[in-house]
Coordinates of C-alpha atoms in Angstrom, one line a residue:
N1 CA 0.1 0.2 0.0
R2 CA 2.1 2.9 -1.4
Q3 CA 1.6 6.2 0.0
A4 CA 0.9 9.0 -2.7
L5 CA 1.7 12.6 -2.1
S6 CA 0.3 15.7 -4.1
G7 CA 1.5 19.3 -3.9
Q8 CA 5.3 21.0 -4.3
V9 CA 7.9 19.9 -2.0
L10 CA 11.1 22.0 -1.3
V11 CA 14.0 19.3 -0.8
V12 CA 17.1 21.3 0.9
D13 CA 20.3 19.1 1.2
D14 CA 23.9 20.5 0.2
D15 CA 24.8 16.5 -1.1
K16 CA 23.6 16.1 -4.7
D17 CA 23.5 12.3 -4.7
V18 CA 21.1 12.3 -1.3
R19 CA 19.0 15.3 -3.0
H20 CA 18.5 13.5 -6.0
M21 CA 17.4 10.1 -4.2
I22 CA 14.9 12.3 -2.1
T23 CA 13.7 14.0 -5.2
T24 CA 13.2 10.7 -7.2
V25 CA 11.4 9.2 -4.2
L26 CA 9.1 11.9 -3.8
E27 CA 8.4 12.4 -7.6
A28 CA 7.6 8.8 -7.8
A29 CA 5.1 9.1 -4.9
G30 CA 3.4 12.0 -7.0
A31 CA 5.0 15.1 -5.5
G32 CA 6.2 18.3 -7.4
V33 CA 9.8 19.0 -6.2
T34 CA 12.1 22.0 -6.2
E35 CA 15.8 21.2 -5.1
A36 CA 18.0 23.6 -3.2
S37 CA 21.5 22.9 -2.3
S38 CA 21.6 25.7 0.3
S39 CA 19.7 28.1 2.7
E40 CA 20.2 30.7 0.5
E41 CA 18.6 28.7 -2.5
A42 CA 16.2 27.6 -0.3
M43 CA 15.0 31.1 0.4
A44 CA 15.2 32.3 -2.9
S45 CA 12.8 29.5 -3.9
L46 CA 10.1 30.3 -1.2
G47 CA 10.2 33.8 -2.9
K48 CA 9.2 32.2 -6.1
T49 CA 6.7 29.2 -5.3
A50 CA 4.1 28.2 -2.5
F51 CA 5.3 24.9 -1.1
D52 CA 3.3 22.3 0.5
A53 CA 6.2 20.7 2.4
C54 CA 9.9 20.9 3.0
V55 CA 12.7 18.2 3.7
L56 CA 15.5 20.1 5.3
D57 CA 19.2 18.6 5.9
W58 CA 20.0 19.4 9.2
N59 CA 23.9 19.7 8.5
L60 CA 23.9 22.2 5.3
A61 CA 27.6 23.4 4.3
A62 CA 27.6 27.0 4.2
T63 CA 24.6 27.7 7.3
T64 CA 23.0 25.2 9.4
G65 CA 19.6 23.6 8.7
E66 CA 18.7 25.4 12.1
S67 CA 19.2 28.8 10.6
L68 CA 16.8 28.1 7.8
L69 CA 14.3 26.3 10.0
S70 CA 14.1 29.6 12.2
S71 CA 13.3 31.5 9.1
L72 CA 10.7 29.1 8.2
K73 CA 8.9 29.5 11.4
S74 CA 9.0 33.3 11.5
G75 CA 8.4 33.8 7.7
Y76 CA 6.7 30.6 6.7
P77 CA 4.8 29.2 9.7
N78 CA 2.6 26.5 7.3
L79 CA 5.7 25.3 5.3
F80 CA 7.5 25.1 9.0
A81 CA 4.6 22.9 10.4
R82 CA 5.1 20.8 7.3
T83 CA 8.7 20.1 7.3
V84 CA 10.8 16.9 8.0
V85 CA 14.5 17.1 9.2
V86 CA 16.8 14.5 7.9
T87 CA 20.1 14.4 9.3
G88 CA 23.1 11.8 9.2
D89 CA 24.4 12.6 12.8
L90 CA 21.7 10.7 14.9
F91 CA 23.4 8.4 17.2
S92 CA 19.9 7.1 19.0
D93 CA 16.4 8.6 18.5
G94 CA 15.1 11.7 16.8
N95 CA 14.2 12.7 20.5
D96 CA 17.7 13.4 21.0
H97 CA 18.6 15.6 18.2
E98 CA 19.2 19.3 18.6
S99 CA 16.6 19.9 16.3
S100 CA 13.9 18.3 18.5
R101 CA 13.4 21.7 20.2
F102 CA 11.8 22.7 17.0
G103 CA 9.1 20.1 17.3
R104 CA 9.7 19.1 13.8
P105 CA 10.0 15.1 12.9
V106 CA 13.3 13.8 12.4
L107 CA 14.5 11.0 10.1
A108 CA 18.1 9.6 10.3
K109 CA 20.1 9.1 7.2
P110 CA 20.3 6.4 5.8
F111 CA 16.7 6.4 5.8
R112 CA 13.9 3.7 4.1
P113 CA 12.4 6.1 1.4
H114 CA 8.8 5.0 2.1
L115 CA 9.3 6.1 5.7
L116 CA 9.9 9.9 4.5
V117 CA 7.0 9.7 2.0
E118 CA 4.7 8.4 5.0
M119 CA 6.0 11.0 7.1
L120 CA 5.2 13.8 4.7
A121 CA 1.7 12.3 3.6
G122 CA 0.8 12.3 7.3
L123 CA 2.1 16.3 7.7
L124 CA 0.0 16.9 4.6
A125 CA -3.0 15.3 5.6
D126 CA -2.8 16.9 9.2
T127 CA -2.8 20.4 7.9
G128 CA -4.4 20.1 4.5

């Protein structure tokens, strides 16, 4: 029973291969995807497109995912509410991760693609 997604998703990850994998998974599930490799690219995209959800890498090269998440919280609260944080630096469950204070779901890399799709489908269903 595969989850289907609809809407536009912003994928922010500075690792091109990971970004491409996430994009492929989300597009296969039915979502439209815009990729950004940095917070700056993400913010520029936010000025052009209304996104329904966001997948955000916590460890971006130039700036942290934290600064972008803060920007979303203040400037794009609806998108903030539908943001999933992905990170490669989890040693236990997501509740211990530094991003947990934002109250957003955290997915540890490497993750099973269907988990990301299910997580996003749940967020979109909750608020849409």
